[in-house]
Each structure stands twice: as C-alpha cells, then as structure tokens.
mmCIF file of C-alpha atoms in Angstrom:
data_model
loop_
_atom_site.group_PDB
_atom_site.id
_atom_site.type_symbol
_atom_site.label_atom_id
_atom_site.label_comp_id
_atom_site.label_asym_id
_atom_site.label_seq_id
_atom_site.Cartn_x
_atom_site.Cartn_y
_atom_site.Cartn_z
ATOM 1 C CA UNK U 89 103.384 15.578 -133.207
ATOM 2 C CA UNK U 90 104.685 11.614 -132.830
ATOM 3 C CA UNK U 91 104.128 9.992 -129.200
ATOM 4 C CA UNK U 92 101.945 11.249 -126.423
ATOM 5 C CA UNK U 93 102.312 14.767 -125.508
ATOM 6 C CA UNK U 94 104.273 15.887 -122.126
ATOM 7 C CA UNK U 95 101.835 18.902 -121.977
ATOM 8 C CA UNK U 96 98.674 19.552 -123.564
ATOM 9 C CA UNK U 97 96.301 22.519 -123.173
ATOM 10 C CA UNK U 98 92.741 22.049 -124.391
ATOM 11 C CA UNK U 99 90.319 25.130 -124.977
ATOM 12 C CA UNK U 100 91.886 27.236 -122.067
ATOM 13 C CA UNK U 101 89.683 29.859 -120.925
ATOM 14 C CA UNK U 102 90.675 32.665 -118.402
ATOM 15 C CA UNK U 103 88.790 35.672 -117.084
ATOM 16 C CA UNK U 104 89.794 38.659 -115.045
ATOM 17 C CA UNK U 105 86.924 39.966 -112.540
ATOM 18 C CA UNK U 106 87.227 44.095 -112.847
ATOM 19 C CA UNK U 107 85.242 46.971 -111.720
ATOM 20 C CA UNK U 108 84.822 47.781 -115.578
ATOM 21 C CA UNK U 109 83.483 43.982 -116.256
ATOM 22 C CA UNK U 110 85.077 40.568 -117.185
ATOM 23 C CA UNK U 111 88.485 40.669 -119.095
ATOM 24 C CA UNK U 112 88.472 37.605 -121.100
ATOM 25 C CA UNK U 113 92.086 37.229 -120.905
ATOM 26 C CA UNK U 114 92.694 34.063 -122.520
ATOM 27 C CA UNK U 115 90.046 32.492 -125.397
ATOM 28 C CA UNK U 116 90.060 29.020 -126.244
ATOM 29 C CA UNK U 117 93.771 28.564 -126.254
ATOM 30 C CA UNK U 118 95.045 25.126 -127.171
ATOM 31 C CA UNK U 119 98.320 23.621 -128.083
ATOM 32 C CA UNK U 120 100.348 20.817 -127.260
ATOM 33 C CA UNK U 121 104.415 20.265 -126.364
ATOM 34 C CA UNK U 122 106.347 16.922 -126.897
ATOM 35 C CA UNK U 123 109.025 15.959 -124.562
ATOM 36 C CA UNK U 124 112.475 17.364 -125.223
ATOM 37 C CA UNK U 125 111.067 19.656 -127.874
ATOM 38 C CA UNK U 126 111.291 23.835 -127.541
ATOM 39 C CA UNK U 127 108.073 25.389 -128.226
ATOM 40 C CA UNK U 128 108.004 29.217 -128.611
ATOM 41 C CA UNK U 129 104.348 31.068 -127.905
ATOM 42 C CA UNK U 130 104.600 34.741 -129.385
ATOM 43 C CA UNK U 131 102.691 37.914 -129.859
ATOM 44 C CA UNK U 132 102.609 41.394 -128.408
ATOM 45 C CA UNK U 133 101.868 42.149 -125.256
ATOM 46 C CA UNK U 134 98.410 41.845 -123.468
ATOM 47 C CA UNK U 135 97.688 38.875 -125.991
ATOM 48 C CA UNK U 136 97.627 36.285 -123.102
ATOM 49 C CA UNK U 137 101.159 34.862 -123.381
ATOM 50 C CA UNK U 138 102.346 34.937 -119.631
ATOM 51 C CA UNK U 139 98.782 34.378 -118.335
ATOM 52 C CA UNK U 140 98.809 31.230 -120.468
ATOM 53 C CA UNK U 141 102.417 30.496 -118.749
ATOM 54 C CA UNK U 142 101.087 31.492 -115.240
ATOM 55 C CA UNK U 143 97.941 29.405 -115.422
ATOM 56 C CA UNK U 144 99.952 26.177 -116.134
ATOM 57 C CA UNK U 145 101.730 26.577 -112.658
ATOM 58 C CA UNK U 146 98.240 27.998 -111.244
ATOM 59 C CA UNK U 147 100.238 30.944 -110.208
ATOM 60 C CA UNK U 148 97.487 33.716 -110.952
ATOM 61 C CA UNK U 149 95.890 35.294 -107.740
ATOM 62 C CA UNK U 150 92.177 33.971 -107.721
ATOM 63 C CA UNK U 151 90.068 36.707 -107.317
ATOM 64 C CA UNK U 152 90.393 38.308 -109.754
ATOM 65 C CA UNK U 153 91.603 35.603 -112.053
ATOM 66 C CA UNK U 154 89.497 32.371 -112.918
ATOM 67 C CA UNK U 155 89.752 29.525 -115.203
ATOM 68 C CA UNK U 156 86.319 29.203 -116.742
ATOM 69 C CA UNK U 157 87.025 26.309 -118.997
ATOM 70 C CA UNK U 158 89.614 23.825 -120.871
ATOM 71 C CA UNK U 159 92.224 21.628 -119.088
ATOM 72 C CA UNK U 160 95.742 21.624 -118.686
ATOM 73 C CA UNK U 161 97.123 17.958 -119.126
ATOM 74 C CA UNK U 162 100.485 17.125 -117.785
ATOM 75 C CA UNK U 163 101.266 13.594 -118.455
ATOM 76 C CA UNK U 164 97.899 12.689 -118.524
ATOM 77 C CA UNK U 165 96.979 14.601 -115.039
ATOM 78 C CA UNK U 166 94.750 17.798 -115.389
ATOM 79 C CA UNK U 167 96.627 20.333 -113.081
ATOM 80 C CA UNK U 168 93.224 22.218 -112.734
ATOM 81 C CA UNK U 169 91.875 19.583 -110.882
ATOM 82 C CA UNK U 170 94.753 19.247 -108.556
ATOM 83 C CA UNK U 171 95.171 20.342 -104.812
ATOM 84 C CA UNK U 172 97.409 23.167 -104.014
ATOM 85 C CA UNK U 173 99.583 20.356 -101.976
ATOM 86 C CA UNK U 174 100.041 18.223 -105.122
ATOM 87 C CA UNK U 175 100.427 21.390 -107.329
ATOM 88 C CA UNK U 176 103.399 22.318 -104.946
ATOM 89 C CA UNK U 177 105.009 18.994 -105.850
ATOM 90 C CA UNK U 178 104.780 19.824 -109.507
ATOM 91 C CA UNK U 179 106.007 23.295 -109.187
ATOM 92 C CA UNK U 180 110.107 22.967 -109.285
ATOM 93 C CA UNK U 181 110.230 19.260 -109.290
ATOM 94 C CA UNK U 182 108.081 18.742 -113.065
ATOM 95 C CA UNK U 183 107.643 21.894 -114.305
ATOM 96 C CA UNK U 184 109.938 25.190 -113.467
ATOM 97 C CA UNK U 185 109.777 28.689 -114.354
ATOM 98 C CA UNK U 186 112.245 31.293 -115.321
ATOM 99 C CA UNK U 187 111.143 34.727 -115.043
ATOM 100 C CA UNK U 188 111.640 37.620 -117.056
ATOM 101 C CA UNK U 189 113.355 40.055 -113.967
ATOM 102 C CA UNK U 190 115.662 37.523 -112.055
ATOM 103 C CA UNK U 191 116.370 40.248 -109.986
ATOM 104 C CA UNK U 192 112.613 40.639 -108.703
ATOM 105 C CA UNK U 193 112.460 36.898 -108.587
ATOM 106 C CA UNK U 194 115.487 35.961 -106.763
ATOM 107 C CA UNK U 195 116.000 36.665 -102.792
ATOM 108 C CA UNK U 196 118.009 39.700 -101.741
ATOM 109 C CA UNK U 197 118.460 38.238 -98.657
ATOM 110 C CA UNK U 198 119.928 35.061 -99.318
ATOM 111 C CA UNK U 199 122.675 33.493 -101.241
ATOM 112 C CA UNK U 200 122.302 32.130 -104.605
ATOM 113 C CA UNK U 201 123.602 28.661 -103.629
ATOM 114 C CA UNK U 202 121.379 28.763 -100.644
ATOM 115 C CA UNK U 203 118.288 29.692 -102.845
ATOM 116 C CA UNK U 204 119.490 26.912 -105.246
ATOM 117 C CA UNK U 205 119.606 24.313 -102.484
ATOM 118 C CA UNK U 206 116.795 24.969 -100.842
ATOM 119 C CA UNK U 207 114.363 24.016 -103.599
ATOM 120 C CA UNK U 208 116.680 20.846 -103.816
ATOM 121 C CA UNK U 209 115.928 20.174 -100.084
ATOM 122 C CA UNK U 210 112.361 21.022 -100.718
ATOM 123 C CA UNK U 211 111.846 18.294 -103.508
ATOM 124 C CA UNK U 212 114.430 15.395 -102.975
ATOM 125 C CA UNK U 213 115.473 13.454 -99.781
ATOM 126 C CA UNK U 214 119.033 14.981 -99.828
ATOM 127 C CA UNK U 215 121.245 16.226 -97.377
ATOM 128 C CA UNK U 216 121.915 19.911 -96.635
ATOM 129 C CA UNK U 217 125.799 19.211 -97.893
ATOM 130 C CA UNK U 218 124.719 17.565 -100.717
ATOM 131 C CA UNK U 219 121.909 19.951 -101.631
ATOM 132 C CA UNK U 220 124.571 22.637 -101.244
ATOM 133 C CA UNK U 221 126.839 20.869 -104.135
ATOM 134 C CA UNK U 222 123.753 20.189 -106.236
ATOM 135 C CA UNK U 223 123.733 24.350 -106.177
ATOM 136 C CA UNK U 224 127.152 24.750 -106.970
ATOM 137 C CA UNK U 225 127.193 21.889 -109.708
ATOM 138 C CA UNK U 226 124.207 23.528 -111.266
ATOM 139 C CA UNK U 227 125.908 26.955 -111.230
ATOM 140 C CA UNK U 228 129.064 25.428 -113.153
ATOM 141 C CA UNK U 229 126.519 23.632 -116.025
ATOM 142 C CA UNK U 230 125.133 27.056 -116.855
ATOM 143 C CA UNK U 231 128.352 28.633 -117.367
ATOM 144 C CA UNK U 232 128.843 30.747 -114.091
ATOM 145 C CA UNK U 233 132.846 31.083 -113.157
ATOM 146 C CA UNK U 234 134.203 30.368 -109.885
ATOM 147 C CA UNK U 235 131.124 28.687 -109.159
ATOM 148 C CA UNK U 236 131.922 27.941 -105.367
ATOM 149 C CA UNK U 237 132.531 31.178 -104.584
ATOM 150 C CA UNK U 238 129.573 32.924 -106.044
ATOM 151 C CA UNK U 239 127.626 30.741 -104.592
ATOM 152 C CA UNK U 240 128.128 32.179 -101.148
ATOM 153 C CA UNK U 241 127.158 35.588 -103.131
ATOM 154 C CA UNK U 242 123.957 37.633 -103.068
ATOM 155 C CA UNK U 243 121.793 38.478 -106.219
ATOM 156 C CA UNK U 244 123.025 41.927 -105.693
ATOM 157 C CA UNK U 245 126.547 40.955 -106.564
ATOM 158 C CA UNK U 246 125.735 39.529 -109.621
ATOM 159 C CA UNK U 247 125.595 41.031 -113.431
ATOM 160 C CA UNK U 248 122.030 40.708 -115.042
ATOM 161 C CA UNK U 249 123.098 38.101 -117.510
ATOM 162 C CA UNK U 250 124.828 36.478 -114.539
ATOM 163 C CA UNK U 251 121.524 36.337 -112.439
ATOM 164 C CA UNK U 252 119.669 35.318 -115.524
ATOM 165 C CA UNK U 253 121.848 31.967 -115.431
ATOM 166 C CA UNK U 254 121.417 31.692 -111.799
ATOM 167 C CA UNK U 255 117.711 31.515 -112.509
ATOM 168 C CA UNK U 256 118.123 29.042 -115.097
ATOM 169 C CA UNK U 257 120.271 26.981 -112.850
ATOM 170 C CA UNK U 258 117.741 27.262 -110.065
ATOM 171 C CA UNK U 259 114.974 26.033 -112.343
ATOM 172 C CA UNK U 260 117.001 23.127 -113.489
ATOM 173 C CA UNK U 261 117.941 21.856 -109.924
ATOM 174 C CA UNK U 262 115.240 19.206 -109.651
ATOM 175 C CA UNK U 263 115.910 17.902 -113.379
ATOM 176 C CA UNK U 264 112.229 18.768 -114.371
ATOM 177 C CA UNK U 265 110.763 17.437 -117.229
ATOM 178 C CA UNK U 266 109.060 21.021 -118.627
ATOM 179 C CA UNK U 267 110.498 24.530 -118.159
ATOM 180 C CA UNK U 268 108.500 27.756 -118.934
ATOM 181 C CA UNK U 269 110.677 30.566 -119.803
ATOM 182 C CA UNK U 270 108.972 33.954 -119.832
ATOM 183 C CA UNK U 271 110.386 36.392 -121.860
ATOM 184 C CA UNK U 272 113.926 35.211 -120.346
ATOM 185 C CA UNK U 273 116.183 37.838 -122.223
ATOM 186 C CA UNK U 274 114.241 40.788 -122.592
ATOM 187 C CA UNK U 275 116.112 42.478 -120.102
ATOM 188 C CA UNK U 276 119.362 41.905 -121.287
ATOM 189 C CA UNK U 277 121.824 43.323 -124.060
ATOM 190 C CA UNK U 278 122.023 41.512 -127.411
ATOM 191 C CA UNK U 279 125.142 39.986 -126.753
ATOM 192 C CA UNK U 280 124.135 38.723 -123.424
ATOM 193 C CA UNK U 281 120.714 37.381 -125.274
ATOM 194 C CA UNK U 282 122.749 35.128 -127.521
ATOM 195 C CA UNK U 283 124.671 33.620 -124.786
ATOM 196 C CA UNK U 284 121.185 32.905 -122.618
ATOM 197 C CA UNK U 285 119.992 31.507 -125.922
ATOM 198 C CA UNK U 286 122.508 29.466 -126.490
ATOM 199 C CA UNK U 287 122.773 28.376 -122.837
ATOM 200 C CA UNK U 288 118.847 27.330 -123.211
ATOM 201 C CA UNK U 289 119.257 25.412 -126.339
ATOM 202 C CA UNK U 290 122.379 23.583 -124.972
ATOM 203 C CA UNK U 291 120.468 22.864 -121.748
ATOM 204 C CA UNK U 292 117.458 21.302 -123.371
ATOM 205 C CA UNK U 293 119.720 19.260 -125.382
ATOM 206 C CA UNK U 294 121.497 18.124 -122.360
ATOM 207 C CA UNK U 295 118.784 17.453 -119.703
ATOM 208 C CA UNK U 296 115.997 16.518 -121.984
ATOM 209 C CA UNK U 297 113.979 19.154 -120.580
ATOM 210 C CA UNK U 298 110.928 20.442 -122.621
ATOM 211 C CA UNK U 299 111.125 23.976 -123.029
ATOM 212 C CA UNK U 300 107.975 26.274 -123.415
ATOM 213 C CA UNK U 301 109.693 29.913 -124.624
ATOM 214 C CA UNK U 302 107.334 32.938 -124.135
ATOM 215 C CA UNK U 303 108.354 36.096 -126.093
ATOM 216 C CA UNK U 304 107.329 38.831 -128.261
ATOM 217 C CA UNK U 305 111.044 38.840 -130.254
ATOM 218 C CA UNK U 306 110.762 36.960 -133.388
ATOM 219 C CA UNK U 307 114.516 36.994 -133.155
ATOM 220 C CA UNK U 308 114.919 34.707 -130.291
ATOM 221 C CA UNK U 309 112.358 32.451 -131.773
ATOM 222 C CA UNK U 310 114.202 31.711 -134.915
ATOM 223 C CA UNK U 311 117.558 30.971 -133.179
ATOM 224 C CA UNK U 312 115.781 28.438 -130.539
ATOM 225 C CA UNK U 313 112.598 27.353 -131.287
ATOM 226 C CA UNK U 314 111.333 23.966 -133.207
ATOM 227 C CA UNK U 315 107.510 25.096 -133.345
ATOM 228 C CA UNK U 316 106.034 28.520 -133.073
ATOM 229 C CA UNK U 317 102.341 29.238 -131.616
ATOM 230 C CA UNK U 318 101.258 32.754 -132.616
ATOM 231 C CA UNK U 319 98.731 34.508 -129.920
ATOM 232 C CA UNK U 320 96.648 37.300 -130.759
ATOM 233 C CA UNK U 321 93.897 39.010 -128.513
ATOM 234 C CA UNK U 322 93.688 35.595 -126.062
ATOM 235 C CA UNK U 323 93.384 33.207 -128.872
ATOM 236 C CA UNK U 324 95.936 31.114 -131.110
ATOM 237 C CA UNK U 325 95.677 32.224 -134.777
ATOM 238 C CA UNK U 326 98.692 30.299 -135.999
ATOM 239 C CA UNK U 327 100.616 27.452 -135.200
ATOM 240 C CA UNK U 328 103.706 25.329 -136.885
ATOM 241 C CA UNK U 329 107.143 23.961 -137.212
ATOM 242 C CA UNK U 330 109.688 26.835 -137.205
ATOM 243 C CA UNK U 331 110.460 27.106 -141.243
ATOM 244 C CA UNK U 332 106.851 26.789 -142.332
ATOM 245 C CA UNK U 333 106.079 29.689 -140.133
ATOM 246 C CA UNK U 334 108.653 31.799 -141.183
ATOM 247 C CA UNK U 335 108.762 30.997 -144.840
ATOM 248 C CA UNK U 336 104.885 30.138 -145.220
ATOM 249 C CA UNK U 337 102.892 31.919 -142.775
ATOM 250 C CA UNK U 338 99.287 31.783 -143.054
ATOM 251 C CA UNK U 339 97.960 34.739 -141.383
ATOM 252 C CA UNK U 340 97.537 38.511 -141.907
ATOM 253 C CA UNK U 341 99.119 38.874 -138.005
ATOM 254 C CA UNK U 342 102.211 36.818 -138.608
ATOM 255 C CA UNK U 343 102.921 38.570 -142.160
ATOM 256 C CA UNK U 344 102.879 41.764 -140.172
ATOM 257 C CA UNK U 345 104.867 40.424 -137.152
ATOM 258 C CA UNK U 346 107.686 38.947 -139.627
ATOM 259 C CA UNK U 347 107.507 42.504 -141.418
ATOM 260 C CA UNK U 348 107.956 44.571 -138.473
ATOM 261 C CA UNK U 349 111.531 42.786 -138.109
ATOM 262 C CA UNK U 350 114.953 44.059 -139.338
ATOM 263 C CA UNK U 351 115.799 41.736 -142.342
ATOM 264 C CA UNK U 352 119.669 41.298 -142.917
ATOM 265 C CA UNK U 353 119.395 39.116 -146.025
ATOM 266 C CA UNK U 354 118.269 42.262 -147.939
ATOM 267 C CA UNK U 355 120.745 44.782 -149.475
ATOM 268 C CA UNK U 356 118.673 47.439 -149.427
ATOM 269 C CA UNK U 357 116.672 47.930 -145.804
ATOM 270 C CA UNK U 358 113.593 50.013 -146.135
ATOM 271 C CA UNK U 359 111.489 51.088 -143.441
ATOM 272 C CA UNK U 360 109.987 48.743 -140.992
ATOM 273 C CA UNK U 361 106.097 48.224 -141.247
ATOM 274 C CA UNK U 362 104.227 48.518 -138.666
ATOM 275 C CA UNK U 363 100.920 47.097 -138.083
ATOM 276 C CA UNK U 364 98.618 49.446 -137.844
ATOM 277 C CA UNK U 365 95.620 50.243 -135.092
ATOM 278 C CA UNK U 366 95.766 48.540 -131.614
ATOM 279 C CA UNK U 367 94.530 44.888 -130.098
ATOM 280 C CA UNK U 368 90.466 44.696 -129.311
ATOM 281 C CA UNK U 369 88.868 45.593 -126.104
ATOM 282 C CA UNK U 370 88.638 42.028 -123.902
ATOM 283 C CA UNK U 371 86.485 43.618 -122.098
ATOM 284 C CA UNK U 372 84.072 43.158 -124.879
ATOM 285 C CA UNK U 373 85.764 40.836 -127.712
ATOM 286 C CA UNK U 374 84.559 41.358 -131.361
ATOM 287 C CA UNK U 375 82.062 38.596 -132.575
ATOM 288 C CA UNK U 376 84.200 37.976 -135.668
ATOM 289 C CA UNK U 377 88.418 37.806 -136.455
ATOM 290 C CA UNK U 378 90.014 39.941 -133.613
ATOM 291 C CA UNK U 379 92.349 40.996 -136.094
ATOM 292 C CA UNK U 380 89.829 42.215 -138.768
ATOM 293 C CA UNK U 381 89.812 45.905 -137.445
ATOM 294 C CA UNK U 382 93.419 45.738 -137.870
ATOM 295 C CA UNK U 383 93.796 43.629 -141.471
ATOM 296 C CA UNK U 384 94.373 45.224 -144.748
ATOM 297 C CA UNK U 385 92.882 42.212 -146.259
ATOM 298 C CA UNK U 386 89.498 41.968 -143.996
ATOM 299 C CA UNK U 387 86.600 40.262 -145.908
ATOM 300 C CA UNK U 388 82.852 40.789 -144.643
ATOM 301 C CA UNK U 389 82.654 37.545 -143.166
ATOM 302 C CA UNK U 390 85.828 38.459 -140.738
ATOM 303 C CA UNK U 391 83.801 41.023 -138.922
ATOM 304 C CA UNK U 392 80.666 38.773 -138.960
ATOM 305 C CA UNK U 393 81.834 34.991 -137.608
ATOM 306 C CA UNK U 394 85.107 33.935 -136.058
ATOM 307 C CA UNK U 395 87.577 31.857 -138.327
ATOM 308 C CA UNK U 396 87.410 28.222 -137.976
ATOM 309 C CA UNK U 397 90.891 26.499 -137.558
ATOM 310 C CA UNK U 398 92.100 25.098 -140.769
ATOM 311 C CA UNK U 399 94.950 22.667 -141.296
ATOM 312 C CA UNK U 400 97.234 23.760 -144.363
ATOM 313 C CA UNK U 401 99.643 21.354 -146.284
ATOM 314 C CA UNK U 402 102.210 21.052 -143.774
ATOM 315 C CA UNK U 403 102.203 18.776 -140.984
ATOM 316 C CA UNK U 404 101.385 20.773 -137.879
ATOM 317 C CA UNK U 405 100.519 23.662 -139.381
ATOM 318 C CA UNK U 406 97.013 25.170 -138.641
ATOM 319 C CA UNK U 407 95.688 28.759 -138.738
ATOM 320 C CA UNK U 408 92.506 30.718 -138.045
ATOM 321 C CA UNK U 409 91.848 33.114 -141.292
ATOM 322 C CA UNK U 410 89.369 33.189 -143.440
ATOM 323 C CA UNK U 411 91.519 33.799 -146.430
ATOM 324 C CA UNK U 412 92.714 29.866 -146.422
ATOM 325 C CA UNK U 413 89.202 29.078 -146.750
ATOM 326 C CA UNK U 414 88.147 27.429 -150.202
ATOM 327 C CA UNK U 415 85.153 29.505 -150.815
ATOM 328 C CA UNK U 416 87.485 33.255 -150.171
ATOM 329 C CA UNK U 417 87.653 34.839 -153.845
ATOM 330 C CA UNK U 418 89.601 33.823 -156.539
ATOM 331 C CA UNK U 419 91.966 36.685 -156.714
ATOM 332 C CA UNK U 420 92.837 35.569 -152.566
ATOM 333 C CA UNK U 421 92.948 32.127 -152.988
ATOM 334 C CA UNK U 422 96.271 30.508 -152.753
ATOM 335 C CA UNK U 423 97.740 26.984 -153.596
ATOM 336 C CA UNK U 424 97.400 25.798 -149.932
ATOM 337 C CA UNK U 425 93.751 26.662 -149.834
ATOM 338 C CA UNK U 426 91.947 23.379 -151.234
ATOM 339 C CA UNK U 427 89.205 21.090 -150.096
ATOM 340 C CA UNK U 428 85.475 21.472 -148.984
ATOM 341 C CA UNK U 429 84.524 24.914 -147.864
ATOM 342 C CA UNK U 430 83.413 26.160 -144.535
ATOM 343 C CA UNK U 431 81.325 28.981 -145.510
ATOM 344 C CA UNK U 432 79.668 29.658 -148.829
ATOM 345 C CA UNK U 433 81.040 31.974 -151.721
ATOM 346 C CA UNK U 434 77.753 34.437 -150.598
ATOM 347 C CA UNK U 435 78.887 34.728 -147.367
ATOM 348 C CA UNK U 436 82.274 36.575 -148.530
ATOM 349 C CA UNK U 437 82.714 39.743 -149.943
ATOM 350 C CA UNK U 438 83.898 39.974 -153.545
ATOM 351 C CA UNK U 439 86.702 42.093 -153.173
ATOM 352 C CA UNK U 440 89.443 42.960 -150.088
ATOM 353 C CA UNK U 441 91.083 46.352 -149.772
ATOM 354 C CA UNK U 442 94.060 45.272 -151.154
ATOM 355 C CA UNK U 443 95.634 41.611 -152.104
ATOM 356 C CA UNK U 444 97.723 39.554 -149.711
ATOM 357 C CA UNK U 445 101.591 39.653 -149.809
ATOM 358 C CA UNK U 446 103.518 37.137 -152.201
#
C-alpha cells in the first residue's frame, strides 16, 4: 500500500458481556484502507464483519459490548480515544455508513430530502435552502429520476432500490473520506444489485472516497473490490489484492468460499461444495486454528497452536495457515512456501486427511 493509509485497524479486540459468558466477537483484527480504495471484508454470518465496522464508528452499545484492545487510526487519530462529541463530528462528515436495510435506517416520518438536508446543516455552515439544494443534487447524483419531486416524498414511497440509492445519497452528502457499506445489496434482487454496485463504483471514482464493503457475497467482491480481507471466527485469516485472492487463494476456508459459488466458466456445473461443519463457539474459542475442526487438510499443529501471519510472494498477500509454512510435509508444501520455517518438522503431522486442491 503506497503512502499513509486513511484508516488503519490494529489488533482490534471486541467482546460482548452475556449471561452465558464473554463472547470474543473480534479477536485481533488488523487491516488498512488507502485513500480512494475499495476494500471488501468477506466471511460467513457471525464472523465479526459488521461488529468491526460498527466499532470503527463506535456504534456498538456499551455495555454489553466492550473494546478490550487495539487501535483504530483514522488519519493518524485513534478513534477509540475520541470523546463522544468529537466522534459526532467524525460520523456523517468524515466517515459515513450505508446500512443493510434502508427502510429501517431511514426515518419514516420525514421526507427523504429533509433527512439528507438535516445531515448537511448538522455538519456544514449552510442555509436551509442550500442544504435542500444539496439534497436534490445528491439524489440526482445517485440516479433517482425527478429528484426535485422525489425529495418531497417519504421512504415508503420509494422502491427498495431507490431507498438504497437514497441511503447512499445521504451517506455522501457531506463528501466523506470513508464510506462503510454494510451488506448494501443483500435485500435487493439481482438486477438492482448490479445497479447499486455500478453506482458505488462510479461514485467512488467521482468523489474519491474510500469504501469499506462488508459482504458475504464473493460475486459482489469480484465486481467492485480492489483488495479483500477474509474473516473467520473473529479473525483475519487471509488478505490480498483482488486477483491473487481469486486465482491463488492460500487458505482452505477461502478455497471453500470460492468453491461454494456457481461458476459460469465451466461447461458442466456440478453440485456446489458446501463447507461442512459449523463455526466455533466464541464463548470458548479453540486454542489452535479456529477453522481446524472443519478443515479437511488440518495438521496436528492446527489444533494445538494458532497459525502465525505469513507473507506470500504477491505483495500485500498474507495468510494465517500452517499449510503455507515451509516445515509442512513435502506433499503439502506449495511453490510459494519458501523461507525459514516458523515451526519444526516434528511439530507437524506427517499426513493430512487429503491433499489440498491444485
């Protein structure tokens, strides 16, 4: 990543206090976003994607949530150390969010235009007339027809796709430096999804805003992302630029995610391959690799020690998996696994259950 990052999350740890015990929802998450970049965070439900995004904006209720460690640096300032008053200036002006369900995020008792204008007047020294004009301009920017008339309408008068466009208009009204899009296309049909994705990509280029895209859909990622972070059980297990992640993934969980997506480049499409098993209980996370109980390639050490982060040959591509360690059995070792071993040969089992995919 050239230059200083716009946002840098360092070893973030978030827990939830429950009657059953302490849920370790986010466990040492680290990643960075450059200015103008679109970074996608992917993983199945419950892996900590949305919790991480809400922690960046400090939207989690405390209690039960508690940040127990780490830093969130935005332009060099640690957001976790700002007062609530200072955070209110950051939210909406410098960092904004598009939620998964726009009908619940928008106020049903206020017109769409007035909600956008309210954000503008809250963060900028403008008149009501200027704020209203900005609202109309933003609705036009996101492709809503008859924006002048639509600005006077209420959210229930908008279709699902138009409500999501209105949410994007609201989020970009103050020209933020970072937009967090949390599952922005989940509730939309396929054709509208494509329109929203194309809109996000276009607006990113036009406004220069960086985008943190939270999703479980690898099809969405392939369309718009520059880099990808893969999360599992509250941890980052792999991160890479888009093409290396799709064409040379290094973690068995990433292989599983890719194999569970229909492929249009194959003449004969067989049955999709699900990832067997269930995620671990984060009330009592495993001592080794969290994915080991579901991994068909698991080694003995995978259940004993958490894998360390290793850089692979592509710049910006890192993975946490013992299969990439040079000390892994020769039958498993891949061309990218070079350099000094992090563990001894004796620590590794001699034969996994099967060989990894070629």
